[in-house]
Short mmCIF file of C-alpha atoms and ligand atoms in Angstrom, two decimals:
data_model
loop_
_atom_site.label_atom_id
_atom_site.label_comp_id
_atom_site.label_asym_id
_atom_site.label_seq_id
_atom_site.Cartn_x
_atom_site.Cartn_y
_atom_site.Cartn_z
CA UNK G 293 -106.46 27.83 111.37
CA UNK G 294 -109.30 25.73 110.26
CA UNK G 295 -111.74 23.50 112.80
CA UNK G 296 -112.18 20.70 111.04
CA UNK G 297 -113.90 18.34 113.49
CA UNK G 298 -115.80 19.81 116.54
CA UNK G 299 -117.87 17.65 119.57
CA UNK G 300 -119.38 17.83 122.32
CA UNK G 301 -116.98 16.32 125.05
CA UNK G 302 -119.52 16.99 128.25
CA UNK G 303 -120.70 19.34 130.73
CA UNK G 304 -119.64 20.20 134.36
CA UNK G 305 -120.15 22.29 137.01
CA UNK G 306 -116.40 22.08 138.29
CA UNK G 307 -112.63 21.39 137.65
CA UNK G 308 -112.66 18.02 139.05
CA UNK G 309 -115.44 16.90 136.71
CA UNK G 310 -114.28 18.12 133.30
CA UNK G 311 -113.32 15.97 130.87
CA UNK G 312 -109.96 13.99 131.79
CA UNK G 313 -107.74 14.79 128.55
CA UNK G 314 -105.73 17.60 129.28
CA UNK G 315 -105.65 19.76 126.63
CA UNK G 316 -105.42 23.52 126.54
CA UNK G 317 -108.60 25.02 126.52
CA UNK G 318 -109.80 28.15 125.61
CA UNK G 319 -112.87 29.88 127.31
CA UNK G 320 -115.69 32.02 127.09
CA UNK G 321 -117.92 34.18 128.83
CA UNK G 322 -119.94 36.99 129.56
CA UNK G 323 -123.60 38.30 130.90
CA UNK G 324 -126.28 35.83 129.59
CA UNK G 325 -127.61 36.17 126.08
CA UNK G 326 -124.74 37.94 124.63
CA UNK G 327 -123.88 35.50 122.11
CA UNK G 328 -121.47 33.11 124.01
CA UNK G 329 -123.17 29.18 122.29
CA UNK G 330 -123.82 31.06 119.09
CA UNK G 331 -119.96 32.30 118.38
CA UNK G 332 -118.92 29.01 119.50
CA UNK G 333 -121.28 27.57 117.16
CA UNK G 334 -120.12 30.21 114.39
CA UNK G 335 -116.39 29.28 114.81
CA UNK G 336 -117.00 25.47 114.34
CA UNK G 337 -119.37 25.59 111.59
CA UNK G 338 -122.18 23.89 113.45
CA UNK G 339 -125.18 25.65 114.46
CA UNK G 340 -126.51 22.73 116.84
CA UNK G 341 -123.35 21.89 118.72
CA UNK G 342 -123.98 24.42 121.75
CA UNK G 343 -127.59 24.91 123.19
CA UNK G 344 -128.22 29.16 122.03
CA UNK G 345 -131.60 30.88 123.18
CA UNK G 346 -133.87 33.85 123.33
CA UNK G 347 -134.34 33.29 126.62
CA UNK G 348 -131.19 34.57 128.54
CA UNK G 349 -130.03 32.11 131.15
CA UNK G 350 -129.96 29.21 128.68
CA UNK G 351 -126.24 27.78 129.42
CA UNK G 352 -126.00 26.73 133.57
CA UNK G 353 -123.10 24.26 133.12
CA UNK G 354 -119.75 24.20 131.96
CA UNK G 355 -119.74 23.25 128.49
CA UNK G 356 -116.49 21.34 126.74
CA UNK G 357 -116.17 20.88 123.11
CA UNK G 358 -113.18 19.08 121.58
CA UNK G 359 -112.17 20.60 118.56
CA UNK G 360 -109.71 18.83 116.28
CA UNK G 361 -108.77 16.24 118.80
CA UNK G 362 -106.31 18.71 120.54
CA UNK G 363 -107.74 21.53 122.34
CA UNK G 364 -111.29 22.74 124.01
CA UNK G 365 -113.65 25.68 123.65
CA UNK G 366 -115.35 26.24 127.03
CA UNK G 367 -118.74 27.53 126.98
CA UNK G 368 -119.16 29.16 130.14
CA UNK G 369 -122.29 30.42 132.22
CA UNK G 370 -123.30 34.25 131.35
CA UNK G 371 -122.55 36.45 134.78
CA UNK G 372 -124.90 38.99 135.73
CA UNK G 373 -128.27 37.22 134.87
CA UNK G 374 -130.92 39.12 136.84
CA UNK G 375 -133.93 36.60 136.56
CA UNK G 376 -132.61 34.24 138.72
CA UNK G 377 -132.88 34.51 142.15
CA UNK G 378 -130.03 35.91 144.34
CA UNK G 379 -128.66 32.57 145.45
CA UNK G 380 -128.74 31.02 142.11
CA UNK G 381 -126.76 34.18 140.61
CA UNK G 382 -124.22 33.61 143.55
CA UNK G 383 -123.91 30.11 142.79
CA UNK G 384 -123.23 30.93 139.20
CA UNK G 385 -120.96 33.00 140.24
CA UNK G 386 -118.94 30.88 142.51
CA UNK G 387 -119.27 28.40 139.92
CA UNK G 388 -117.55 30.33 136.81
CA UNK G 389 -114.89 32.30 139.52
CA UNK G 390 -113.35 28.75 140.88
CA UNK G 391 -112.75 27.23 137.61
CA UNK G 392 -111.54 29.95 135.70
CA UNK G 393 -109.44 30.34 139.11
CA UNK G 394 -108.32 26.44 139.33
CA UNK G 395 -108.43 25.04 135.48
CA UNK G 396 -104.67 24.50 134.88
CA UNK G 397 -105.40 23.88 131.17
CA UNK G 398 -107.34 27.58 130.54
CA UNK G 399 -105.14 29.21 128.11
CA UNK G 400 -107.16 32.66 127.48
CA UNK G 401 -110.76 34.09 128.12
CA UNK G 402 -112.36 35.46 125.84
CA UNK G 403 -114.72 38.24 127.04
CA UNK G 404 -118.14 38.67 125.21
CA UNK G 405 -119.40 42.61 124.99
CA UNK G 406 -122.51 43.51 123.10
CA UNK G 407 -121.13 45.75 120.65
CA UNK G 408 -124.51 47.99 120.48
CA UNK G 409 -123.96 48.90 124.57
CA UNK G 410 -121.21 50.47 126.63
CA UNK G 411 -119.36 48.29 128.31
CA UNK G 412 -121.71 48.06 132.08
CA UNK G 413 -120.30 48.05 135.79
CA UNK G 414 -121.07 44.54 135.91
CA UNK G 415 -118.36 44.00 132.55
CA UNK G 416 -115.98 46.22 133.94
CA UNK G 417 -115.89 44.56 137.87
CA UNK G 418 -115.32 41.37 136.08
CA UNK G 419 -112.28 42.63 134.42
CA UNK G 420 -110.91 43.85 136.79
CA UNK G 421 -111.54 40.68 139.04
CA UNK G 422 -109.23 39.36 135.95
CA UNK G 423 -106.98 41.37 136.15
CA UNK G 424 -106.50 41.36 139.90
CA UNK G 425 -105.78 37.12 139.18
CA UNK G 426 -103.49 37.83 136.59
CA UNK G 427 -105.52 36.05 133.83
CA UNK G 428 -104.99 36.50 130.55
CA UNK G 429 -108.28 37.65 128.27
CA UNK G 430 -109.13 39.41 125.47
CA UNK G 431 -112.39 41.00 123.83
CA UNK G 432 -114.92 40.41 121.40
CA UNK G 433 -117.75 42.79 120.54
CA UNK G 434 -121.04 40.64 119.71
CA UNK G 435 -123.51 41.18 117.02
CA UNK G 436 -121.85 42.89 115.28
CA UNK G 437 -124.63 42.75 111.98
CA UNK G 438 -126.84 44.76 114.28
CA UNK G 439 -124.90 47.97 113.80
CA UNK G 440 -123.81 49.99 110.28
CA UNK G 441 -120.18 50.57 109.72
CA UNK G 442 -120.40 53.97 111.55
CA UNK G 443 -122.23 53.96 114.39
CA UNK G 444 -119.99 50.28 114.97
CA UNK G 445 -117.05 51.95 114.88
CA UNK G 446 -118.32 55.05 117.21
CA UNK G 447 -119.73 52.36 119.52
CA UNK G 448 -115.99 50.78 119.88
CA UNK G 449 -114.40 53.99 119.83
CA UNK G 450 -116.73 54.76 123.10
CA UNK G 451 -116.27 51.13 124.35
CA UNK G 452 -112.81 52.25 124.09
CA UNK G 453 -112.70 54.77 125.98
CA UNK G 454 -114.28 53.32 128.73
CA UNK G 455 -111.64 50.63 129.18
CA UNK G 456 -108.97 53.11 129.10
CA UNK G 457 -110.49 54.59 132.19
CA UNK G 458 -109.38 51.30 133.79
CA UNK G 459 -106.70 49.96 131.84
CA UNK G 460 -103.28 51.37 130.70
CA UNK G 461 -102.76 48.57 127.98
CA UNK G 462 -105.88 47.46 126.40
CA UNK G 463 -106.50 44.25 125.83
CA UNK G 464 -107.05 42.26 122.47
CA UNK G 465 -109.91 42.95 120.87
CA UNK G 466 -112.18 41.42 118.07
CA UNK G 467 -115.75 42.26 116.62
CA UNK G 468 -117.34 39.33 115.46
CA UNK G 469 -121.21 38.19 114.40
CA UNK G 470 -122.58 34.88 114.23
CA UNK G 471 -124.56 35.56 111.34
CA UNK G 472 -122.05 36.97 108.92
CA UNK G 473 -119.32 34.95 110.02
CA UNK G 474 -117.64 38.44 110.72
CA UNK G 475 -114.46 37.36 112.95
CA UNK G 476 -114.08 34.17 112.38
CA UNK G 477 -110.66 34.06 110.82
CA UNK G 478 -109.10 37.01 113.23
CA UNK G 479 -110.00 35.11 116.36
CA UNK G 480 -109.34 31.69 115.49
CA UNK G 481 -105.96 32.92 113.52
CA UNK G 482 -105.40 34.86 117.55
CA UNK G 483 -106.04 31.13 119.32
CA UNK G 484 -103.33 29.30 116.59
CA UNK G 485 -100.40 31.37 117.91
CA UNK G 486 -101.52 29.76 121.19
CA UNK G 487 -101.28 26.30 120.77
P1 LIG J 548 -126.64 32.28 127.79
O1 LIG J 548 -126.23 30.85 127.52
O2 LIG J 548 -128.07 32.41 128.19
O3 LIG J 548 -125.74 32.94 128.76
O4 LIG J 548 -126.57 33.10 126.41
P2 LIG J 548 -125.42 33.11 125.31
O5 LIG J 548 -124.46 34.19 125.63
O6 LIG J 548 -124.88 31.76 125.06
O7 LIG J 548 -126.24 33.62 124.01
P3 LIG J 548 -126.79 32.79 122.77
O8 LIG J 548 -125.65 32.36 121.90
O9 LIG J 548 -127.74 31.75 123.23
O10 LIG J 548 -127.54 33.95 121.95
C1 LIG J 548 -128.58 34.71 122.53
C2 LIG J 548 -129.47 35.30 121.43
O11 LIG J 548 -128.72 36.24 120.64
C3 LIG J 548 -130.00 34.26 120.45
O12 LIG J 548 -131.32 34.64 120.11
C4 LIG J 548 -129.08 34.39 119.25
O13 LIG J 548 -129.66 34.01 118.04
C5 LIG J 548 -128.74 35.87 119.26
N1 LIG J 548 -127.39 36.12 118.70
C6 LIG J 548 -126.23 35.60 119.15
N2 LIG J 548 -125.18 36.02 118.42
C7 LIG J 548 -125.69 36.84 117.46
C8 LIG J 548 -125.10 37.61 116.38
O14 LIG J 548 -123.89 37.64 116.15
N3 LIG J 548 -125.96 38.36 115.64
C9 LIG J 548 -127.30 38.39 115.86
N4 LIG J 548 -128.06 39.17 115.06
N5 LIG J 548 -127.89 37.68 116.85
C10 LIG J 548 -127.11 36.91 117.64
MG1 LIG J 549 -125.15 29.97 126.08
#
């Protein structure tokens, strides 16, 4: 599958305010600054459709973008962000659990790792939070241009491992980079069968 035609279709901080066409929308997430605006960005061709940052904390609304007039990507808050204070983390938090919780339309998550780390306690609670809701994800490792072949592929192997320790099945899981363009096809090919 191609995108051909991408936009911006507006922000929200709940399900009652997204955008009224109901399409099936596809989300993602994970802890702030792990790449979330700048894969979306990658998979549509178009480096300025989602706000990305140095600074992590950048997205604090629900982000919608149409893509070929019949689904959405969902750019979602990062979790986990400790620079804010502790009632603006649990507002995120509330914020990003009730609609991914209440969104009828939300097809899959996509969870965002950093492929250079192990996968962290906060990761791993929001699994299984996922899990325990019965919704469907999968995974993409981040960045991937910041690691050579091998110590990538130890990296997942360990990342691996980890999951196992909680999962029986794994999950899907992609590697992707928005600078190379590394996933592109895999994940977007992964989203066709869904619609
Ligand atoms: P929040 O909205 O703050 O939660 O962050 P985010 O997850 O949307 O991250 P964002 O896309 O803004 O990227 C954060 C930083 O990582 C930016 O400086 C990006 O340029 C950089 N970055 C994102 N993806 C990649 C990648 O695949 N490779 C490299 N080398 N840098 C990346
Ligand atoms: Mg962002």
């Amino acid at each position: 599958m191609t995108i051909d035609e991408a936009q911006f279709a507006g922000s929200c901080t709940r399900v009652s305010q997204k955008p009224s066409r109901k399409l099936p929308e596809f989300a993602f997430i994970g802890r702030s600054n792990v790449g979330k605006s700048s894969l979306i960005n990658m998979l549509c061709g178009n480096r300025k459709l989602a706000k990305t940052s140095q600074t992590p904390g950048k997205t604090k609304l629900i982000n919608h973008f149409l893509i070929n007039d019949s689904w959405y990507l969902v750019d979602l808050p990062g979790y986990g962000f400790a620079k804010i204070s502790k009632q603006g983390r649990e507002e995120l938090r509330k914020m990003i659990n009730d609609y991914i919780a209440n969104s009828e339309e939300m097809v899959l998550l996509f969870v965002l790792i950093d492929c250079r780390h192990d996968i962290t306690r906060i990761d791993r609670d929001f699994l299984a939070g996922l899990g325990e809701n019965g919704i469907p994800f999968a995974i993409i490792f981040t960045k991937c241009d910041k690691l050579g072949p091998n110590a990538l592929k130890a990296q997942l192997e360990r990342n691996r491992e980890i999951l196992s320790e909680q999962w029986e099945e794994l999950p899907p899981m992609f590697t992707s980079s928005a600078e190379t363009g590394a996933g592109k096809d895999e994940i977007l090919d992964y989203i066709r069968k869904y619609i």
